[in-house]
XYZ file of C-alpha atoms in Angstrom:
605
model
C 184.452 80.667 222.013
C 186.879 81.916 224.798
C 189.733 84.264 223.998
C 192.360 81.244 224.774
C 190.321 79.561 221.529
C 191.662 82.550 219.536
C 194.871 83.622 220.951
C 196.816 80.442 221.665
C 196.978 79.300 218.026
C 198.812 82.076 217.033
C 201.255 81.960 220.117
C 203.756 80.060 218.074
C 207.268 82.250 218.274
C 205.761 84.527 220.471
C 207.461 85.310 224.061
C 205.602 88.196 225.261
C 202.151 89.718 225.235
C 201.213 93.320 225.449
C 197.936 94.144 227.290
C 197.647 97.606 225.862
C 193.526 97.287 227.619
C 194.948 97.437 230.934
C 194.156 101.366 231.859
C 190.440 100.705 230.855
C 189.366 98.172 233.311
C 189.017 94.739 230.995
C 192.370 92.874 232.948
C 192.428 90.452 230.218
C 195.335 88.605 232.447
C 192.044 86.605 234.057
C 191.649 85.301 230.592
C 194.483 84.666 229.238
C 196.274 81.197 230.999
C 199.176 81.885 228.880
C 201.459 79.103 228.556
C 205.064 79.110 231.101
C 207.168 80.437 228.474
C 204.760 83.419 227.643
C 205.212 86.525 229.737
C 202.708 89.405 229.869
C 203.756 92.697 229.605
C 202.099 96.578 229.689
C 204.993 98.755 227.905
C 204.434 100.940 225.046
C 206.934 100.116 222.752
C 206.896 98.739 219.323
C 205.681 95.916 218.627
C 207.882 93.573 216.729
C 208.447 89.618 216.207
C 207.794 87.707 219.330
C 205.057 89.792 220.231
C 201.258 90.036 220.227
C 199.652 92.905 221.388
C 196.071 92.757 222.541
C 193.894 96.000 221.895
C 190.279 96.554 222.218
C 187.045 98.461 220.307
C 183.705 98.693 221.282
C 180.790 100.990 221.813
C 181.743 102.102 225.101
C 185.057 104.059 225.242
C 186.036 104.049 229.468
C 185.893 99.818 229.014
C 186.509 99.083 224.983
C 188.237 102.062 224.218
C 187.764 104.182 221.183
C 188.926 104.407 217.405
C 191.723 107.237 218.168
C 193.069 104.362 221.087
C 192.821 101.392 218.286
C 194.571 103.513 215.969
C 197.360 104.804 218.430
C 198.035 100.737 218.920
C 198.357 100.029 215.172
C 200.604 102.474 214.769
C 202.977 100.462 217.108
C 202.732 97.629 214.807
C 205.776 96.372 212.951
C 206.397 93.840 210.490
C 206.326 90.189 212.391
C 204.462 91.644 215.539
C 201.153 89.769 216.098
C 197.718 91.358 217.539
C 194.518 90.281 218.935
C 192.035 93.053 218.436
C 189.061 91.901 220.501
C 185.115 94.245 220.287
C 182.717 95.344 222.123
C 180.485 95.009 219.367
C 178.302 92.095 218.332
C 179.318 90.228 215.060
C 176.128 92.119 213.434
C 177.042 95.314 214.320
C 180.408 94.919 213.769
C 182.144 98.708 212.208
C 185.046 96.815 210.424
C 184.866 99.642 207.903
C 186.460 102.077 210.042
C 189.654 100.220 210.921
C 189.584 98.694 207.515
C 191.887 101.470 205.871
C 194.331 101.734 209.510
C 194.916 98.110 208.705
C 195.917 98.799 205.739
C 197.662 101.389 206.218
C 200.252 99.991 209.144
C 200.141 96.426 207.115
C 198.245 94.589 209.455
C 196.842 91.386 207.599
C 193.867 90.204 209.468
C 194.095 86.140 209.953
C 191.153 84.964 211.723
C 187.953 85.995 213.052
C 185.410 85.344 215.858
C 183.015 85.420 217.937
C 183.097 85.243 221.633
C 181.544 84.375 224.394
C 181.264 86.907 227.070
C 178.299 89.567 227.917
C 180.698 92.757 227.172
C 183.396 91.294 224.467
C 182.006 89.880 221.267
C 184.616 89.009 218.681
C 187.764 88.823 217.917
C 190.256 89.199 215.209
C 194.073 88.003 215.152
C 196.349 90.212 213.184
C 199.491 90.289 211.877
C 201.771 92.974 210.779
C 203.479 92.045 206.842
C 205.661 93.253 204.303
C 203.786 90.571 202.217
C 200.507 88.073 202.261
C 200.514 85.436 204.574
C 198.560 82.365 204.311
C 194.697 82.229 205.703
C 193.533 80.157 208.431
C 190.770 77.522 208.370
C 187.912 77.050 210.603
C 190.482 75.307 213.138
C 193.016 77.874 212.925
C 195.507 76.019 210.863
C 197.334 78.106 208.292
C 196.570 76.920 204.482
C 199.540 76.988 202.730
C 199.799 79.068 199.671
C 201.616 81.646 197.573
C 201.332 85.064 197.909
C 198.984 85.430 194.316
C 196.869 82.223 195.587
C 195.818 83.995 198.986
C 194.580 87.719 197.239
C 192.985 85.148 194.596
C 191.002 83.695 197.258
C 190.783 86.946 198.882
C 189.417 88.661 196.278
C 186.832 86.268 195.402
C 185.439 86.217 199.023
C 185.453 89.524 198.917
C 182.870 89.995 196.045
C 180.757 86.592 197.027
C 180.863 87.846 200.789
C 179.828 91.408 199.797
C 176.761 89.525 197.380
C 175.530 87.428 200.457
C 175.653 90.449 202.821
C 173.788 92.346 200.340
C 170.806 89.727 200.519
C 171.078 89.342 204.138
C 170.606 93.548 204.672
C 167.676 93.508 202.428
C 166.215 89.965 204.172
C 166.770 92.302 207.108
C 164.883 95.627 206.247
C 162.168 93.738 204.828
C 161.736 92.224 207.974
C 161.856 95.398 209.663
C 159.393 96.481 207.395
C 156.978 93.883 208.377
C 157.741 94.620 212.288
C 156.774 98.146 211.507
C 153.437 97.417 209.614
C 152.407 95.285 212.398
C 153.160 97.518 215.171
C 150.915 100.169 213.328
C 148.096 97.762 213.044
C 148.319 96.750 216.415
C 148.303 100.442 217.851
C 145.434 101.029 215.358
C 143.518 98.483 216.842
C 144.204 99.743 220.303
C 143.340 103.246 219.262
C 139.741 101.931 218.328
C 139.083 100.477 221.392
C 137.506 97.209 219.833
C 139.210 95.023 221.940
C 138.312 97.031 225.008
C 134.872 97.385 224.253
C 134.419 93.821 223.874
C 136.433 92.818 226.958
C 133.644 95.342 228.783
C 130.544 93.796 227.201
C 131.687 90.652 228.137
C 131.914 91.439 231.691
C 128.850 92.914 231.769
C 127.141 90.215 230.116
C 128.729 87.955 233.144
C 127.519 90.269 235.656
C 124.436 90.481 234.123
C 123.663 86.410 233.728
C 124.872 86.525 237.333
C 122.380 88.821 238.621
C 119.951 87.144 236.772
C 120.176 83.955 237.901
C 119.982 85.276 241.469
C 116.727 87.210 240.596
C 115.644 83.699 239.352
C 116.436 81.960 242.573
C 114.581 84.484 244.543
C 111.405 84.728 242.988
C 111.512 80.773 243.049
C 111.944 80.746 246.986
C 108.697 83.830 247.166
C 106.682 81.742 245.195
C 106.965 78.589 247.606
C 106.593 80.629 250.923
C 103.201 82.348 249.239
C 101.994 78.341 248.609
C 102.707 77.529 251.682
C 100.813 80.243 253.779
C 98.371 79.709 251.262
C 97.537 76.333 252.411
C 97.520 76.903 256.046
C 95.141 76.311 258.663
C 95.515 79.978 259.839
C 95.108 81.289 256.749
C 91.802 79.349 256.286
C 90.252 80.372 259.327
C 91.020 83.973 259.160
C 89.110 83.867 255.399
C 86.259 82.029 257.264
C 85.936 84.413 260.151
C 86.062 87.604 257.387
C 83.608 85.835 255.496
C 81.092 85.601 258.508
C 81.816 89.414 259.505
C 81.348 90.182 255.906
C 77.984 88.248 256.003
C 76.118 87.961 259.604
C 73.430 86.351 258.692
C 74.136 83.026 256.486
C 77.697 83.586 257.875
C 77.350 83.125 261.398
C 75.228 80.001 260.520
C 77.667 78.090 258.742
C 80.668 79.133 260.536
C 80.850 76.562 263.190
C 80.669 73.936 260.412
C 83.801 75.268 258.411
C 85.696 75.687 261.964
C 85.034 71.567 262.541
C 85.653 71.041 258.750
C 89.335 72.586 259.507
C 89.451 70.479 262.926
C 88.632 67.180 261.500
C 90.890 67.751 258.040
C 93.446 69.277 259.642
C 95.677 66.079 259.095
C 94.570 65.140 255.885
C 96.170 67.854 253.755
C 93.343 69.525 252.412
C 93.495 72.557 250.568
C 96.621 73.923 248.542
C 99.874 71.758 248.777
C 102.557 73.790 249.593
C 105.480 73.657 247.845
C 108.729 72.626 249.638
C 110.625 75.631 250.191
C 114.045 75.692 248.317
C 117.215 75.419 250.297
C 119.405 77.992 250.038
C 122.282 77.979 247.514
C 125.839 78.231 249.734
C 129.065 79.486 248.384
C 130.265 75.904 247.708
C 127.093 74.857 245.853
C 126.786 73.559 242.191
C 126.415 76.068 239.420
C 123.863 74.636 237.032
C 124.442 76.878 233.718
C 127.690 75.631 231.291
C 130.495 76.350 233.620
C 130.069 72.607 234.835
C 131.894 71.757 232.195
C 134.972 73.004 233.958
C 135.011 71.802 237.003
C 138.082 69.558 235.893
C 140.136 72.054 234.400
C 143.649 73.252 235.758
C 143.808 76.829 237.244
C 146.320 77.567 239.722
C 146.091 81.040 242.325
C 149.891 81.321 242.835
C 152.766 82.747 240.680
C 152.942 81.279 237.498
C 156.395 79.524 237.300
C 155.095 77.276 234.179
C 153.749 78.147 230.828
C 149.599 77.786 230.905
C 148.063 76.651 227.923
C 144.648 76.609 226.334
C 144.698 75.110 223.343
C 143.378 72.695 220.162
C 145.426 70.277 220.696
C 146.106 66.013 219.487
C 145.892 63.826 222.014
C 149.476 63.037 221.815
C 150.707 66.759 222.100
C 148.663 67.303 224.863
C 149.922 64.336 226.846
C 153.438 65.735 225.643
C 153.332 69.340 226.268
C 151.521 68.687 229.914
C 154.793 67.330 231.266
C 156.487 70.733 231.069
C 153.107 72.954 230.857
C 149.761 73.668 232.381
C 147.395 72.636 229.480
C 143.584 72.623 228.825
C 141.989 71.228 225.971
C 139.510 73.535 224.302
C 136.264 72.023 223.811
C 133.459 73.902 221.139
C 130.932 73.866 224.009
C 133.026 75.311 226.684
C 136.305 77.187 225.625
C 135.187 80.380 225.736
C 134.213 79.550 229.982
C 137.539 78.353 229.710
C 139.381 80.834 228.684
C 137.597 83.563 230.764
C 138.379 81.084 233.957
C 142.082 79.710 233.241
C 143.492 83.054 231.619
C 146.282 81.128 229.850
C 149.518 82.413 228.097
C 148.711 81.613 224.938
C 146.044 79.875 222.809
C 147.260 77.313 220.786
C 145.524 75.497 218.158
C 147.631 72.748 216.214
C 146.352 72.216 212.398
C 147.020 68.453 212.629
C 144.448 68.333 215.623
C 141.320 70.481 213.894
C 142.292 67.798 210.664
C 141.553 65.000 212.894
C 138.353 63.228 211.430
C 137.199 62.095 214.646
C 138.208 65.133 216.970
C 135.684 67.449 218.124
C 137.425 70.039 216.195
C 137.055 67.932 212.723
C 135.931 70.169 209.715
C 136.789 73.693 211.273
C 138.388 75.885 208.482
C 137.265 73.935 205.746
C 133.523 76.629 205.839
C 131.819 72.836 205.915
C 130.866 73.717 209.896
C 130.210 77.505 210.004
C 129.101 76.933 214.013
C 132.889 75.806 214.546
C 134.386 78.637 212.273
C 132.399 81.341 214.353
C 133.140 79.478 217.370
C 137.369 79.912 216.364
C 137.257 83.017 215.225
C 135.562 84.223 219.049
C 138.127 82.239 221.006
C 140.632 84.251 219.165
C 138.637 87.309 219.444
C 138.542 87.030 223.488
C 142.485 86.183 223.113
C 143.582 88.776 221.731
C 141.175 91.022 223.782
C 142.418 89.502 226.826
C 146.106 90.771 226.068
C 147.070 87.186 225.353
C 148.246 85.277 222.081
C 146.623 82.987 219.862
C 149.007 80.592 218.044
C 148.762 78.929 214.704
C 150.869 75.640 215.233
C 151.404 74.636 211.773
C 152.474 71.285 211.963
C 150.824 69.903 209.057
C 149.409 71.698 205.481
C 147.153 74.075 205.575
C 145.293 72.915 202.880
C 142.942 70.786 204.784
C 141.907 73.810 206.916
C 142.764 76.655 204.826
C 140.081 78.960 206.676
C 142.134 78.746 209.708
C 144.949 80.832 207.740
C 142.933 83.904 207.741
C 142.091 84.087 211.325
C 143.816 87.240 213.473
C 146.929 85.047 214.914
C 149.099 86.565 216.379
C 152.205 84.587 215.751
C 152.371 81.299 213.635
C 154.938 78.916 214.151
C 156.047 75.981 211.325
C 157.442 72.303 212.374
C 156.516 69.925 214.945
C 155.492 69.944 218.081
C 158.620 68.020 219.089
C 159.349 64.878 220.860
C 159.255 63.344 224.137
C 162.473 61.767 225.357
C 160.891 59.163 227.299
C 159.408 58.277 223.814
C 162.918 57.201 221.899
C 164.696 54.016 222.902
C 168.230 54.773 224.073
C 169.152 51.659 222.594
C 167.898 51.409 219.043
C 168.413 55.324 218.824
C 171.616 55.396 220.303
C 173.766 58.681 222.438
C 173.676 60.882 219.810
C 170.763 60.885 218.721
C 168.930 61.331 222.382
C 171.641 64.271 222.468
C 170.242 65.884 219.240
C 166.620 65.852 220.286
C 167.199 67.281 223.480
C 169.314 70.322 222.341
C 166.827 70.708 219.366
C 163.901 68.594 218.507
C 162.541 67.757 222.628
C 158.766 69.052 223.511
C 160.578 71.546 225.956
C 162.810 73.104 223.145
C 159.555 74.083 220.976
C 157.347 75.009 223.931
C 160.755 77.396 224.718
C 159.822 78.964 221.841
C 156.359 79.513 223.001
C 156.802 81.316 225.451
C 159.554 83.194 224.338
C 156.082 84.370 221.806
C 154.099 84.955 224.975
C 156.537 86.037 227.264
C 155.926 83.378 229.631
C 158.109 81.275 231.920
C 160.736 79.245 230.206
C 160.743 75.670 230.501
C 163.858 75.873 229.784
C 164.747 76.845 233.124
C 164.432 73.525 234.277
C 167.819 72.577 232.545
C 169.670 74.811 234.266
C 172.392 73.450 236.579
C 174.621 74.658 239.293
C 178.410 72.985 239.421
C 179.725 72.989 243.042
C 183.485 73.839 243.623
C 186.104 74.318 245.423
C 189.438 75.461 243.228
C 192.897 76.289 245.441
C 194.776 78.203 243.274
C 195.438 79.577 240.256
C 195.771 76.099 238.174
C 192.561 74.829 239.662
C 190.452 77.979 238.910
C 191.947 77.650 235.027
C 190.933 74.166 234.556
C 187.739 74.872 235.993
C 187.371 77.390 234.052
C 187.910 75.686 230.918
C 185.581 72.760 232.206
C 182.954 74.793 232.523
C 183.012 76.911 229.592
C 183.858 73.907 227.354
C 180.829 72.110 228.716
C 178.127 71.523 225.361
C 175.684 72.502 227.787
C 176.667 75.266 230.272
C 175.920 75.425 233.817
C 174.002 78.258 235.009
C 175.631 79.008 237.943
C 179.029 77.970 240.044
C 178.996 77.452 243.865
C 182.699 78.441 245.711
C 183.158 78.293 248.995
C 185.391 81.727 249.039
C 183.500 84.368 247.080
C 185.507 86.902 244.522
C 188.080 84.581 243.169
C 190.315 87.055 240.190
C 190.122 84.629 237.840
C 186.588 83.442 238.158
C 185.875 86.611 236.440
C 186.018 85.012 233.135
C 183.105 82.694 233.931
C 180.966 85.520 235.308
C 182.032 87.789 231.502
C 180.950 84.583 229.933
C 177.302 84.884 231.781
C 177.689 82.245 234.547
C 176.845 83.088 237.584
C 179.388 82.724 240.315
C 178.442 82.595 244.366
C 179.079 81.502 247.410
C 175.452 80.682 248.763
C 173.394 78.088 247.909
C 172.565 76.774 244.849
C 169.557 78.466 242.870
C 169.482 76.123 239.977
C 167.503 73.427 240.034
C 169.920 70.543 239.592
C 173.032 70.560 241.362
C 176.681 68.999 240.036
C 179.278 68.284 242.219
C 182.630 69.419 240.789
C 184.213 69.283 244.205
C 187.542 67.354 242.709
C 188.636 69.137 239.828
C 191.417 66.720 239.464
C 188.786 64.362 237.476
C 188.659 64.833 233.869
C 185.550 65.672 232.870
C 184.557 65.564 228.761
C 182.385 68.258 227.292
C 179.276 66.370 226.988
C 178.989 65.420 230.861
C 176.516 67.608 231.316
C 174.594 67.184 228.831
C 174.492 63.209 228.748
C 173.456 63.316 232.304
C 170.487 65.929 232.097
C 169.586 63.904 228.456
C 169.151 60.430 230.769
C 167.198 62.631 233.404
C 164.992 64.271 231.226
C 164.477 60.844 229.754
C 163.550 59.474 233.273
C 162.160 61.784 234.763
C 164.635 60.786 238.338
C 165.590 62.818 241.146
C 169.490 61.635 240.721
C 171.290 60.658 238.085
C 174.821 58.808 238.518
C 177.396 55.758 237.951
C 176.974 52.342 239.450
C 179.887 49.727 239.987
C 178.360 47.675 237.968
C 178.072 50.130 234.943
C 174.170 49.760 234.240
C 173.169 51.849 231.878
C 169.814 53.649 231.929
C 167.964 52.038 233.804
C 166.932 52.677 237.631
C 169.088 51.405 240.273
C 168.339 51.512 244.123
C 171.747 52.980 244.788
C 174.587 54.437 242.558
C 177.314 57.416 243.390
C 175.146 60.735 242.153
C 177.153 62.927 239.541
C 174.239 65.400 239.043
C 170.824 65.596 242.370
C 167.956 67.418 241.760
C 168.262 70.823 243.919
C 165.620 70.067 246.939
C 167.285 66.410 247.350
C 170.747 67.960 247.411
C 169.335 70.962 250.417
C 168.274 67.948 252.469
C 170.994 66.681 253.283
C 170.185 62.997 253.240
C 172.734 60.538 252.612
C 172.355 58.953 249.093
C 172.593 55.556 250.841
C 168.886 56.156 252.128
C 167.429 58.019 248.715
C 165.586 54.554 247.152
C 164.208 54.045 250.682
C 162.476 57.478 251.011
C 160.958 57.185 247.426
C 163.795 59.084 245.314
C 163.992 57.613 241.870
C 167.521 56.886 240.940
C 169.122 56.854 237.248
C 172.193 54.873 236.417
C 174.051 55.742 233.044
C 177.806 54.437 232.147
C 179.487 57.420 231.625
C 179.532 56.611 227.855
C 179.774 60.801 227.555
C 183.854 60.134 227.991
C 183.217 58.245 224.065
């Protein structure tokens, strides 16, 4: 929510608002967009009808201001004056209690609050000043109507349930905390021990070891042939002869000459030993013949990791799923511990639905029917953990028909799904809204977001991130873009001006997007260069739902409204980031090999 959202339903009557924030550095004006009628004002006068004075709170005292500066405001307050108190504090964390009783005290009946948002203010709260109970607000900020004993009725029954729920929440909390705690300690226990350590060492050493082995092997092989063949040489033979005759004159020297023709006339024939073919030597490039074979078509990339890497126990379908937005090799039993000593992955990942599949290679682990596959689980989580990565429980299905695998070290398990592929619904038969729903919650990228928010690895949700490109005049274009972008259901990342430091763009930047003059760093680009188009909330996200669906470098409106489906020209509303850098005109896209998406524009509905 925006502070507009909060302030302008309670500007009714109201002529003038007091920034009483202006000394600290907020300059709330940039926020504001007050309507014609509505002047803004700095005095320090009462505050009476006609007025709303805006005041701030937070945890830093040179920006939010303090309690003593709160309270100096309230005490301004008179009866019909309106206030927007507006914290530096998140919802959570919230210290209500300590203006509770100034409230009180200088009649100030609290009508609405909420949260905003912006990266330093928080929430909000509109006040009023009363010689009596005014009606509440709902969710929309329309005033319920009601008598003065109706509204402390309902007050003091929220009270009491709110203060119940709160209760459970703070002990839902510390029991969580609780849990955090226990496993840090275990996890710096097992650190202190060294376990992990000692096995990451004796399992390079065993490496190093089979290595040097195998080259002690090859050596001795190659000996062993050059020793048959000067064995079986004609030199050889007649330096034995001629020793023999030295050693033995007499019947030596006799049958010497025979043995030298013997040579001479076999020579050719290939008497004696055979020698063995000497073996060539093994280059760098050669064939490894021990069990790292096996991975000779795995994935393994040298650069910097800019997608989550996944080893894992994984269905067919998931794995055909999650490799569209992730690196992912399938753990075999005969080869994923090579694996994971060769890929180094972010996380290990073993779905239950997979190691229940009756004809997977995985079939049976857990159940203690296959000890060999048990022992073979637990060490790929062993080497895991030892390798500073995670191993993940993806409990997608009950753990009843593996309920071994429960026990195992994991170090996070995550419940639900594995998600769902856009390209996998029908935009007809499942209709807008429901292709809008999976993508903001049920898609394959939302849960593998979650992943590596686990591991700490990159975020496929980065790919969704969009930069708007703009060019507002004045002060009426900067408000309604503005309001376009901070309305939008799914938020650009970053806005493009041509003229750098805008006042009022200020707002967008509190609210966390990013605003520049370069190029764009997102990696889909919108072009919001006429901000006299009307533009609905779900633009956005209707036109990265149909691209993420297609998988297209553009994504746009055709005359001839077609509607998802691919088109070999159309008028691009959002271009993929390296298309847009090029330059190209979109006439000549479809015949350099760009795929282009057509949707209607149903998002105005």
């Amino acid at each position: 929510m925006r502070i507009i959202d909060l302030l302008h339903p309670h500007l009714d009557g109201v002529t003038t608002v007091v920034d009483a924030t202006a000394d600290r550095g907020l300059r709330l004006d940039r926020y504001l967009h007050l309507p014609p009628d509505v002047e803004l004002s700095h005095h320090e006068q009462p505050v009476g009808p006609g007025q709303l004075v805006l005041l701030s709170y937070g945890p830093d005292p040179r920006l939010h201001g303090d309690e003593a500066a709160c309270l100096t405001v309230l005490e301004r307050m008179r009866p019909g004056g309106r206030g927007l108190i507006l914290f530096g504090h998140r919802g959570s964390d919230l210290p209500y209690h300590r203006l509770l009783d100034h409230l009180v005290t200088h009649r100030c009946q609290v009508l609405r609050a909420s949260a905003l948002g912006y990266t330093h203010l928080h929430a909000g709260a509109a006040i009023a000043c009363t010689k009596e109970l005014l009606p509440l607000h709902d969710w929309f900020g329309r005033a319920v109507p009601s008598d003065g004993f109706a509204t402390a009725l309902r007050m003091a029954d929220e009270y009491v349930l709110a203060d119940f729920v709160s209760r459970s929440l703070r002990d839902r909390t510390l029991d969580l905390e609780r849990t955090v705690e226990e496993t840090a300690r275990a996890l710096d226990a097992a650190r202190d021990d060294g376990t992990a350590e000692r096995l990451t060492d004796l399992t390079r050493e065993k490496a190093q070891l089979d290595s040097a082995l195998r080259g002690a092997r090859d050596r001795v092989a190659l000996l062993e042939a050059r020793v048959a063949m000067l064995e079986g040489s004609t030199a050889l033979r007649v330096g034995r002869a001629l020793v023999a005759a030295a050693r033995s004159p007499g019947r030596g020297m006799v049958r010497l000459p025979g043995e030298l023709y013997g040579l001479w006339s076999g020579r050719g024939r290939g008497h004696g030993t055979t020698a063995r073919p000497v073996p060539p030597a093994r280059g760098p490039d050669a064939v490894v013949s021990d069990g790292r074979l096996y991975l000779a078509h795995r994935a393994v990339s040298s650069t910097p990791r800019d997608r989550l890497v996944i080893a894992g126990v994984l269905s067919d379908s998931t794995a055909e799923d999650f490799a569209t937005e992730a690196v992912v090799n399938r753990l075999l039993p005969h080869d994923g511990r090579l694996l994971l000593e060769r890929t180094d992955p972010d996380a290990l990942v073993v779905q239950l639905s997979a190691c229940r599949d009756a004809a997977g290679p995985w079939s049976l682990v857990g159940t203690g029917l296959v000890p060999d596959l048990d022992r073979c689980m637990a060490e790929l989580i062993g080497r895991t953990r030892a390798s500073g990565r995670k191993a993940v429980l993806w409990r997608d299905a009950p753990v009843t028909g593996a309920p071994g695998l429960a026990h195992l070290a994991w170090d996070a398990v995550v419940d639900g799904d594995t998600g769902v592929r856009l390209s996998r619904l029908d935009p007809v038969a499942d209709g807008r809204a429901r292709l809008w729903e999976a993508f903001q919650q049920d898609s394959t990228r939302v849960r593998l977001a979650r992943l590596a928010r686990l591991t700490g690895a990159p975020d496929p949700l980065d790919g969704r991130r969009v930069a708007v490109l703009a060019a507002p005049r004045d002060e009426t274009d900067v408000a309604r873009l503005t309001g376009q972008v901070l309305g939008q259901l799914h938020r650009p990342a970053e806005v493009v001006v041509p003229v750098q430091g805008l006042p009022a763009l200020d707002e967008l930047t509190a609210a966390g997007v990013a605003v520049h003059a370069d190029e764009p760093t997102a990696p889909w680009v919108a072009d919001w260069t006429d901000l006299s188009e009307d533009r609905p909330d779900t633009l956005l996200l209707d036109l990265m739902c149909a691209q993420e669906y297609s998988g297209a470098d553009a994504v746009g409106h055709t005359p001839a409204d077609d509607d998802y489906a691919f088109v070999p020209e159309l008028r691009p509303v959002l271009v993929r980031r390296s298309l847009f850098l090029a330059g190209t005109s979109a006439d000549t896209w479809s015949r350099e090999g760009y795929r282009l998406f057509a949707v209607t524009g149903k998002e105005n509905a």
